Amino acid sequence: MSADSASVTVPEAVASGKGKDFSTIALIVGFIGLSLAGVGLLLGASQHNSRYAMSWLLGLSFWLSLGIGMLFLIMIWYVFDAGWPVIIRRQLEHGLAAMKWLALLFIPLILVSLFSGYPGLIWKWMDPSYSLPGGETVASDVLYQAKSGYLNVGFFIARVVVYFGVLVFLAERLRKVSFTMEQDGDVKWARQARILSAFGIIATALAATFAAFDWFMSLSYHWFSTMYGVWFFAASIRGATAAAVIICILMMQNGRLGGGLFNRGHRYLLGCMLLAFTVFWAYIVFSQYFLIYNANIPEETYWFNDRLFALEGGLSAWGWMLLGLVFFHFLFPFLNLLWYKTKVITSRLMFISAWIIVFHLVDLYYNIIPRQKTVEITDANPMGYVVSPVIYNGLDIVFDLAALVGVGGICVWAFLRSMKTVEVIPIRDPRIESAVNCHE
Amino acid sequence: MNAPTETTSEKKRVWGIIASFENAQDIYHACENIHQAGYEKFDSYTPFPVHGLEKASGLKRSKVPIFTFIGGITGFILGNLIVWYMGDFDYPLIVGGKPLYSPIFPFPVTYEMTILLAAFGTLGGMFLMNLLPQYYHPVFNHPDFKNATDDRFFVVIQRKDPKFEMNETFGFLEKLGATSVDYLPE
């Protein structure tokens, strides 16, 4: 397949795009949100209140997970030389424009841990004097001592640099390769992207897995689960698929992907991927619960106990949230997506994708936010700790939303800005014809 | 080929009329026209999948997924019943401190039963909807039909179609650009 035969002309109305330019508004909204979330970060540091600071981590992880998922999707499509998603890939490449800004937005989390005078603000193992239940500190904790070769601040920062090095390099390189092919139409770029993706999938898998260990699992560093990295991958790629659906449908409706470019076939195939990753997410999340439940080892089960049971017995609010995830993040989307019509009717696919994105956020919230707070051991509470409530005092939710909107604003700004620089679909990609003529 | 005379139709009843086409475009448009003319009981045979042909022929989506779904639900319920019957009803025995019955620890049982019966449902549903097994089919009476796996495209309109009129349908197919039109004996 030569490059010349593989060019497609885009209708002018489609190529020019309609609608207003929202990128400046997105940037302003992003800065406002980030300022408010930054207030949360500093307030948390000054009041020694972790919950306010966690908002930043939550907001960042939500968008980062979508970015990582998009990176995976693009690379998987390249490796399989998939024809149909080529026009969708271009939209996700705009999403990858946000990766370098997400890397920048991680820096405040490290700065606040290093320089606020309260190193245990987010990751409590960073603070040797952090008091644990039962009167020990992190420094005297045998489990921490055993893990300190891995969990120490220097190595942590080095790893963060490596993770973002991998993610940003791949994101920028894949964008460049695809955008350059647009200009010179040379097929060598497609080959290069495929080779890059073959190695990139492994690199991103390792980066995402260890990033999930470092950023989320180490929040309760006594706990360990080998499924955790896979959970993050499954959640990310599922969220990214839902985001891809939403982006493409919005662009179809505002005319950029209109005129039958984003057609029924694309919707059907994206819907199928959404169904597949819904099942995959459930499989991974359930397997993690199932293995820990069946093995019944205290150093593993406590993580779920914290997230299931109230001190006085019975399900806690976190426990109800887990049940909610089972029924609303798995069962409902699963049964809904089994239906053929959900996958092809635009409004239904849009609804279920938005639903999945919202519950993806709940899933992250459930994994990141619950936190042990050391208290006096009493008869009423022999555990020596309480688990932070789902909603602390309302202000935490404000900071959560601020961080989500803030990081989101930056991502949307990067997306819209990238969209102006290049054709709406990769018109000189060797697979563009099969993408435009995609059918079920 | 002429319309069958009294004597041939007595010997062998006509099952349908078969038309052969040279390429995918021709059969695609032929199917469109046949569908628009209001025929329902017709089928096409092509050497490779012609995309969009099912839409051009006005075919509805397959009913097989319904069988899959019913199979899956049955498997899920059956799996839970097995676990409950063995662990809680027939021979209650506490193992590893687990409840006698819970959907969680024996989940692989229900999960595998769901998949197994969903697969059976798919297979059975496919056989049922395709009316398989069929040991005899009249299209194979056509001398050229083996070329449907090579370079020929066939359309057959069945006699039991309500719109079927022996001579009219024959002429209709001829007008669609078929290279040959023949009667298919039963």
XYZ file of C-alpha atoms in Angstrom:
626
model
C 0.000 0.000 0.000
C 1.730 3.169 -1.145
C 1.339 6.601 0.345
C -0.017 8.188 -2.819
C -2.936 5.846 -3.213
C -3.851 6.327 0.406
C -4.826 9.937 0.498
C -8.378 10.973 1.111
C -9.834 14.365 0.510
C -11.685 15.839 3.422
C -14.730 17.983 2.689
C -13.836 21.605 3.257
C -16.565 22.261 5.761
C -15.251 19.348 7.801
C -11.585 20.283 7.581
C -12.073 23.871 8.609
C -14.251 22.977 11.563
C -17.071 25.017 12.938
C -17.824 26.454 16.325
C -16.095 28.821 18.684
C -12.606 28.475 20.065
C -12.826 27.515 23.716
C -9.146 26.926 24.402
C -8.521 30.238 26.174
C -11.610 29.763 28.317
C -10.417 26.240 29.189
C -7.024 27.601 30.187
C -8.563 30.259 32.421
C -10.912 27.740 34.019
C -7.934 25.454 34.489
C -5.947 28.125 36.294
C -8.865 29.039 38.539
C -9.423 25.390 39.431
C -5.753 24.767 40.038
C -5.446 27.852 42.240
C -8.307 26.653 44.408
C -6.855 23.133 44.510
C -3.497 24.709 45.360
C -5.148 26.458 48.291
C -6.335 23.002 49.376
C -2.819 21.652 49.101
C -1.356 24.465 51.240
C -4.258 24.423 53.692
C -3.750 20.683 54.102
C -0.040 21.217 54.710
C -0.567 23.961 57.284
C -3.386 22.164 59.114
C -1.758 18.733 58.779
C -4.937 17.654 57.056
C -4.158 15.084 54.395
C -7.645 15.052 52.950
C -7.412 18.533 51.454
C -4.105 17.673 49.818
C -5.403 14.381 48.423
C -7.746 16.353 46.163
C -4.817 17.305 43.980
C -3.701 13.690 43.688
C -7.256 12.592 42.866
C -7.822 15.261 40.231
C -4.459 14.606 38.634
C -4.861 10.817 38.627
C -8.230 11.032 36.940
C -6.875 12.906 33.920
C -3.589 11.046 33.989
C -5.417 7.731 33.863
C -7.298 8.894 30.776
C -4.010 9.993 29.204
C -2.306 6.691 29.959
C -5.323 4.817 28.592
C -5.241 6.858 25.386
C -1.523 6.136 25.008
C -2.261 2.430 25.370
C -5.116 2.550 22.870
C -3.004 4.317 20.252
C -0.122 1.904 20.651
C -2.362 -1.165 20.599
C -3.978 0.091 17.384
C -0.566 0.668 15.826
C 0.726 -2.751 16.798
C -2.322 -4.470 15.327
C -2.137 -2.212 12.258
C -5.818 -1.544 12.840
C -7.545 0.262 10.003
C -10.837 1.417 11.453
C -9.588 3.507 14.411
C -7.220 5.715 12.388
C -9.562 8.704 12.459
C -10.195 8.151 16.172
C -6.470 7.872 16.815
C -5.948 11.427 15.631
C -8.342 12.718 18.298
C -6.541 10.735 21.005
C -3.230 12.156 19.783
C -4.606 15.562 20.677
C -5.382 14.124 24.105
C -1.743 13.102 24.475
C -0.779 16.769 24.126
C -1.751 17.074 27.788
C 0.791 14.509 28.990
C 3.673 16.943 29.485
C 1.435 19.331 31.420
C 0.250 16.473 33.610
C 3.904 15.729 34.344
C 4.370 19.351 35.412
C 1.259 19.192 37.568
C 2.720 16.277 39.508
C 5.561 18.469 40.801
C 3.446 20.296 43.453
C 2.730 16.936 45.101
C 6.449 16.318 45.545
C 7.193 19.912 46.549
C 4.520 19.925 49.238
C 5.875 16.662 50.632
C 9.454 17.925 50.669
C 9.125 21.536 51.757
C 5.879 22.040 53.674
C 7.382 20.796 56.920
C 4.909 17.910 56.988
C 6.363 15.197 54.717
C 3.654 12.647 55.532
C 0.931 14.864 54.086
C 0.149 12.547 51.180
C 2.406 9.520 51.448
C 2.798 8.880 55.150
C 5.904 6.704 54.703
C 7.772 9.855 53.652
C 7.592 11.050 57.262
C 9.811 8.957 59.598
C 8.119 10.473 62.650
C 4.564 9.698 61.447
C 2.893 7.893 64.330
C 1.258 4.595 63.479
C -1.474 2.765 65.429
C -0.020 1.146 68.524
C 2.555 3.834 69.293
C 5.124 3.021 66.619
C 6.425 5.486 64.079
C 7.218 4.893 60.433
C 10.936 4.865 61.268
C 10.544 2.114 63.858
C 8.068 0.127 61.758
C 9.592 -3.206 60.754
C 7.503 -3.325 57.588
C 8.681 0.106 56.552
C 12.295 -0.771 57.325
C 12.021 -3.816 55.101
C 10.494 -1.767 52.293
C 12.665 1.314 52.735
C 15.065 0.250 49.987
C 12.239 0.896 47.557
C 10.050 3.338 49.431
C 12.353 6.259 50.069
C 11.984 9.812 48.902
C 15.031 9.901 46.621
C 14.147 6.736 44.739
C 10.486 7.774 44.638
C 11.329 11.046 42.887
C 13.711 9.247 40.515
C 10.931 6.827 39.602
C 8.430 9.628 39.044
C 10.929 11.162 36.630
C 11.305 7.837 34.828
C 7.517 7.245 34.618
C 6.842 10.653 33.168
C 9.944 10.373 31.012
C 8.465 7.259 29.398
C 4.933 8.651 29.128
C 5.886 12.078 27.808
C 8.498 10.709 25.403
C 6.053 8.219 23.880
C 3.226 10.742 23.771
C 5.318 13.408 22.056
C 7.067 10.984 19.726
C 3.814 9.326 18.583
C 2.303 12.743 17.981
C 5.324 13.878 16.014
C 5.459 10.709 13.917
C 1.793 10.962 13.043
C 1.846 14.695 12.350
C 4.988 14.480 10.211
C 3.400 11.763 8.082
C 0.659 14.281 7.483
C 3.137 16.627 5.838
C 5.425 14.390 3.800
C 3.158 11.355 3.403
C 6.077 8.998 3.914
C 5.017 5.489 4.940
C 8.208 5.025 6.941
C 6.520 6.994 9.742
C 3.806 4.363 10.011
C 6.451 1.659 10.318
C 8.313 3.709 12.868
C 5.174 4.238 14.917
C 4.520 0.513 14.910
C 8.012 -0.361 16.124
C 7.879 2.415 18.714
C 4.514 1.110 19.921
C 5.737 -2.457 20.234
C 8.351 -1.340 22.734
C 6.193 1.463 24.062
C 3.429 -0.887 25.227
C 5.890 -2.718 27.460
C 7.442 0.500 28.740
C 4.034 2.072 29.443
C 2.779 -1.099 31.098
C 5.739 -1.068 33.466
C 5.476 2.676 34.081
C 1.727 2.538 34.753
C 2.028 -0.517 36.993
C 4.777 0.891 39.163
C 3.203 4.331 39.141
C 0.025 2.761 40.556
C 2.130 1.020 43.208
C 3.946 4.222 44.129
C 1.198 6.786 43.974
C -1.857 4.837 45.135
C -0.868 1.535 46.710
C 1.858 3.097 48.850
C -0.754 5.404 50.406
C -1.291 2.431 52.731
C 2.189 1.047 52.385
C 1.616 -2.026 54.577
C -0.672 -3.398 51.925
C 0.356 -5.132 48.753
C -1.499 -6.506 45.782
C 0.048 -7.712 42.565
C -3.244 -7.019 40.775
C -3.095 -3.350 41.590
C -1.117 -2.278 38.548
C -3.450 -4.238 36.306
C -6.406 -2.601 38.002
C -4.979 0.798 37.145
C -4.363 -0.282 33.559
C -7.862 -1.720 33.209
C -9.501 1.348 34.732
C -7.371 3.683 32.605
C -7.981 2.059 29.266
C -11.667 1.724 30.007
C -11.936 5.374 30.960
C -9.940 6.347 27.877
C -12.224 4.337 25.586
C -15.240 6.064 27.088
C -13.461 9.410 26.666
C -12.686 8.565 23.034
C -16.380 7.898 22.422
C -17.372 11.195 24.020
C -14.721 13.184 22.131
C -15.656 11.642 18.783
C -19.405 12.090 19.272
C -18.937 15.715 20.335
C -16.758 16.331 17.288
C -19.301 14.588 15.097
C -22.014 16.845 16.435
C -20.061 20.064 15.988
C -19.223 19.051 12.440
C -15.501 18.336 12.584
C -16.054 14.601 12.331
C -19.412 15.124 10.656
C -20.481 14.202 7.177
C -20.372 10.494 7.989
C -16.685 10.495 8.935
C -17.411 9.111 12.385
C -19.989 6.563 11.373
C -22.084 3.752 12.770
C -19.257 1.274 12.285
C -16.868 3.296 14.434
C -19.483 3.628 17.141
C -20.188 -0.079 17.089
C -16.521 -1.039 17.306
C -15.773 1.488 20.056
C -18.839 0.209 21.897
C -17.492 -3.325 21.615
C -14.171 -2.199 23.082
C -16.035 -0.456 25.862
C -17.882 -3.693 26.625
C -14.630 -5.675 26.518
C -12.839 -3.329 28.892
C -15.875 -3.216 31.184
C -15.631 -6.977 31.550
C -11.859 -6.760 31.893
C -12.083 -4.148 34.646
C -14.615 -6.262 36.532
C -12.492 -9.361 36.087
C -9.401 -7.667 37.515
C -11.153 -5.886 40.370
C -13.070 -8.973 41.363
C -9.971 -11.182 41.111
C -8.130 -8.870 43.484
C -10.986 -9.002 45.997
C -11.533 -12.711 45.479
C -7.913 -13.736 46.049
C -7.552 -11.584 49.142
C -10.901 -12.792 50.505
C -10.100 -16.443 49.908
C -6.508 -16.320 51.168
C -7.758 -14.443 54.236
C -4.350 -13.157 55.354
C -4.618 -10.201 57.774
C -1.906 -8.079 56.142
C -3.917 -8.153 52.935
C -7.496 -8.177 54.167
C -7.174 -5.029 56.290
C -7.202 -2.881 53.130
C -10.635 -4.213 52.230
C -11.817 -4.228 55.851
C -11.027 -0.517 56.019
C -13.070 -0.047 52.864
C -15.989 -2.284 53.847
C -16.840 -2.294 57.527
C -17.711 0.328 60.071
C -16.033 0.148 63.459
C -19.295 -0.829 65.115
C -19.871 -3.576 62.522
C -21.890 -3.632 59.366
C -21.096 -2.003 56.062
C -19.545 1.437 56.203
C -20.226 4.124 53.630
C -17.103 2.891 51.829
C -18.614 -0.595 51.784
C -21.750 0.725 50.133
C -19.543 2.486 47.657
C -17.886 -0.819 46.764
C -21.299 -2.412 46.256
C -22.240 0.608 44.194
C -19.205 0.024 42.006
C -20.182 -3.616 41.507
C -23.685 -2.779 40.364
C -23.240 0.600 38.698
C -19.713 0.422 37.379
C -19.975 -3.168 36.215
C -23.418 -4.739 36.076
C -25.407 -1.872 34.599
C -22.867 -0.847 31.911
C -22.262 -4.525 31.132
C -25.924 -5.391 30.569
C -26.475 -2.102 28.775
C -23.537 -2.571 26.427
C -24.609 -6.111 25.567
C -27.418 -4.451 23.631
C -26.561 -3.819 20.006
C -28.472 -0.564 19.958
C -26.459 0.889 22.846
C -23.365 0.567 20.705
C -24.691 2.279 17.587
C -27.287 4.850 18.682
C -25.311 8.002 19.369
C -27.260 9.253 22.377
C -27.223 5.867 24.129
C -23.513 5.347 23.546
C -22.859 8.872 24.765
C -24.893 8.228 27.906
C -23.168 4.991 28.839
C -19.719 6.457 28.137
C -20.421 9.431 30.373
C -21.762 7.014 32.992
C -18.556 4.972 32.843
C -16.364 8.079 33.110
C -18.267 9.238 36.211
C -17.946 5.853 37.893
C -14.317 5.643 36.844
C -13.855 8.695 39.038
C -15.747 6.988 41.858
C -13.479 3.961 41.415
C -10.380 6.145 41.778
C -11.942 7.891 44.771
C -12.585 4.529 46.403
C -8.995 3.442 45.843
C -7.196 6.649 46.741
C -9.135 8.504 49.428
C -9.719 6.054 52.344
C -6.905 6.601 54.817
C -6.080 5.357 58.279
C -5.860 8.067 60.913
C -4.095 7.062 64.089
C -6.106 7.480 67.316
C -5.777 6.329 70.924
C -6.430 2.655 71.507
C -9.583 2.394 73.581
C -12.025 -0.365 74.462
C -14.380 1.024 71.857
C -11.661 1.149 69.230
C -8.999 -1.501 69.781
C -7.680 -0.958 66.249
C -5.919 2.272 67.096
C -7.069 3.987 63.943
C -10.150 5.268 62.198
C -10.734 5.299 58.472
C -11.358 8.685 56.949
C -15.013 9.232 56.068
C -16.297 9.357 52.500
C -16.982 13.063 52.853
C -14.827 14.825 55.424
C -16.488 18.207 55.841
C -17.609 19.266 52.379
C -14.588 21.469 51.786
C -12.676 18.384 50.654
C -15.251 17.807 47.909
C -14.861 21.445 46.847
C -11.117 20.932 46.517
C -11.709 17.639 44.673
C -13.903 19.374 42.136
C -11.455 22.266 41.879
C -8.591 19.887 41.136
C -10.680 17.923 38.628
C -11.821 21.047 36.825
C -8.401 22.633 37.098
C -6.393 19.736 35.676
C -9.224 19.113 33.229
C -9.085 22.704 32.038
C -5.383 22.337 31.283
C -6.034 19.050 29.449
C -8.880 20.528 27.395
C -6.740 23.558 26.587
C -3.865 21.342 25.409
C -6.327 19.251 23.391
C -7.952 22.207 21.652
C -4.630 23.882 20.978
C -3.239 20.728 19.424
C -6.366 20.347 17.315
C -5.602 23.580 15.447
C -2.182 22.458 14.310
C -3.118 19.527 12.113
C -5.813 18.016 9.880
C -8.877 16.668 11.630
C -8.098 13.133 10.414
C -4.745 11.681 9.321
C -5.437 11.987 5.596
C -2.128 10.468 4.513
C -2.099 7.512 6.839
C -1.765 4.271 4.838
C -4.893 2.926 6.557
C -7.071 5.980 6.176
C -9.256 4.496 3.457
C -10.363 1.565 5.553
C -10.971 3.949 8.460
C -13.209 6.235 6.414
C -15.050 3.266 4.902
C -15.364 1.532 8.264
C -18.396 -0.696 8.605
C -19.629 -3.155 11.200
C -33.375 -22.146 -20.253
C -37.071 -22.211 -20.942
C -39.804 -22.245 -18.363
C -40.434 -25.824 -17.268
C -43.111 -27.634 -19.232
C -45.956 -29.492 -17.624
C -44.055 -32.773 -17.711
C -40.867 -31.491 -16.021
C -42.745 -29.671 -13.314
C -44.631 -32.871 -12.602
C -41.397 -34.792 -12.306
C -39.613 -32.179 -10.229
C -41.282 -29.229 -8.590
C -39.468 -25.902 -8.828
C -37.914 -24.886 -5.469
C -36.771 -21.457 -6.589
C -35.072 -19.436 -9.273
C -31.317 -18.957 -9.243
C -29.506 -16.083 -10.931
C -25.753 -15.843 -11.306
C -23.743 -12.630 -11.380
C -20.206 -11.778 -12.370
C -19.079 -9.470 -9.602
C -19.831 -8.086 -6.172
C -21.278 -4.784 -7.423
C -23.824 -6.566 -9.595
C -25.021 -8.842 -6.835
C -25.130 -5.949 -4.387
C -27.450 -3.955 -6.650
C -29.423 -7.076 -7.522
C -30.068 -7.739 -3.826
C -31.069 -4.109 -3.326
C -33.568 -4.366 -6.164
C -34.947 -7.716 -5.038
C -35.430 -6.356 -1.546
C -37.083 -3.209 -2.855
C -39.365 -5.287 -5.070
C -40.692 -6.794 -1.860
C -39.207 -10.284 -1.918
C -38.353 -11.740 1.471
C -37.386 -15.357 0.985
C -34.203 -14.978 -1.009
C -30.583 -15.637 -0.252
C -27.262 -14.817 -1.850
C -24.126 -16.954 -2.147
C -20.770 -15.255 -2.658
C -17.168 -16.489 -2.719
C -16.174 -13.920 -0.079
C -18.011 -11.667 2.372
C -19.525 -8.709 0.537
C -19.799 -5.935 3.097
C -23.156 -4.278 3.338
C -24.888 -7.067 1.410
C -26.984 -7.954 4.436
C -28.205 -4.376 4.628
C -28.886 -4.258 0.896
C -30.901 -7.451 1.256
C -32.844 -5.971 4.138
C -31.794 -8.695 6.561
C -32.526 -8.111 10.217
C -29.919 -8.672 12.893
C -29.311 -12.233 13.962
C -31.331 -13.592 16.882
C -28.397 -15.669 18.146
C -27.337 -13.138 20.859
C -30.672 -13.743 22.588
C -29.813 -17.438 22.909
C -26.377 -16.496 24.225
C -27.911 -14.215 26.825
C -30.464 -16.781 27.975
C -27.710 -19.409 28.118
C -25.550 -17.113 30.222
C -28.317 -16.286 32.686
C -29.223 -19.970 32.993
C -25.583 -20.840 33.614
C -25.250 -18.186 36.296
C -28.337 -19.407 38.140
C -27.395 -23.060 37.702
C -23.864 -22.421 38.969
C -25.217 -20.736 42.086
C -27.706 -23.584 42.568
C -24.913 -26.166 42.346
C -22.833 -24.327 44.914
C -25.774 -23.812 47.234
C -27.006 -27.404 46.893
C -23.630 -28.998 47.531
C -22.271 -26.625 50.155
C -25.322 -25.569 52.103
C -28.116 -28.077 51.509
C -26.875 -31.566 50.708
C -23.666 -31.712 52.723
C -23.098 -28.609 54.858
C -19.432 -28.432 55.742
C -17.470 -25.407 56.877
C -14.304 -25.063 54.832
C -11.685 -22.449 55.575
C -14.059 -20.433 57.741
C -16.123 -19.487 54.712
C -19.918 -19.284 54.767
C -21.777 -22.408 53.686
C -23.171 -20.530 50.747
C -21.907 -17.277 49.339
C -21.727 -16.160 45.735
C -18.195 -14.907 46.252
C -15.780 -17.662 47.194
C -17.103 -20.190 44.665
C -17.421 -17.521 41.989
C -15.276 -19.426 39.474
C -18.008 -22.101 39.438
C -20.804 -19.693 38.567
C -18.551 -17.744 36.237
C -17.498 -20.811 34.279
C -21.071 -22.116 34.174
C -22.175 -18.749 32.803
C -19.585 -18.893 30.047
C -20.189 -22.556 29.259
C -23.939 -22.253 28.905
C -23.609 -18.959 27.048
C -21.376 -20.774 24.563
C -23.864 -23.654 24.329
C -26.644 -21.127 23.834
C -24.687 -19.493 21.006
C -23.955 -22.792 19.290
C -27.472 -24.125 19.729
C -29.012 -20.801 18.731
C -26.869 -20.690 15.608
C -27.986 -24.203 14.613
C -31.592 -23.356 15.337
C -31.660 -20.067 13.461
C -29.808 -21.535 10.474
C -32.104 -24.586 10.473
C -29.068 -26.840 10.758
C -28.254 -29.621 10.246
C -29.468 -29.734 6.648
C -28.285 -32.742 4.713
C -29.805 -31.632 1.434
C -30.196 -28.258 -0.170
C -31.626 -27.625 -3.624
C -29.020 -25.010 -4.626
C -26.517 -27.802 -5.099
C -28.641 -29.058 -7.979
C -27.375 -26.176 -10.030
C -24.474 -27.421 -12.185
C -22.445 -24.235 -11.742
C -22.997 -23.776 -8.015
C -19.518 -24.998 -7.060
C -18.244 -21.732 -8.557
C -19.839 -19.869 -5.667
C -16.600 -20.686 -3.855
C -14.545 -19.333 -6.755
C -15.742 -16.411 -8.881
C -19.525 -16.577 -9.164
C -22.198 -14.760 -7.199
C -25.635 -16.339 -6.897
C -29.019 -15.155 -5.748
C -31.877 -17.569 -5.153
C -35.495 -16.477 -4.750
C -37.526 -19.228 -3.179
C -40.831 -20.370 -4.543
C -42.481 -20.054 -1.154
C -41.987 -16.286 -1.209
C -45.484 -14.721 -1.358
C -44.444 -12.475 -4.244
C -43.088 -15.380 -6.273
C -44.634 -15.735 -9.748
C -42.945 -18.310 -11.934
C -42.492 -16.268 -15.115
C -42.508 -12.777 -13.648
C -39.748 -13.513 -11.155
C -37.720 -15.196 -13.874
C -37.983 -12.105 -16.071
C -37.295 -9.815 -13.114
C -34.009 -11.564 -12.365
C -33.001 -11.477 -16.017
C -33.536 -7.718 -16.056
C -31.205 -7.275 -13.047
C -28.197 -8.071 -15.215
C -27.743 -11.716 -14.308
C -25.441 -13.667 -16.626
C -27.757 -16.656 -16.336
C -31.092 -17.396 -14.713
C -32.271 -20.955 -14.061
C -35.027 -22.861 -12.343
C -33.881 -24.827 -9.345
C -35.592 -28.214 -8.965
C -36.533 -29.256 -5.465
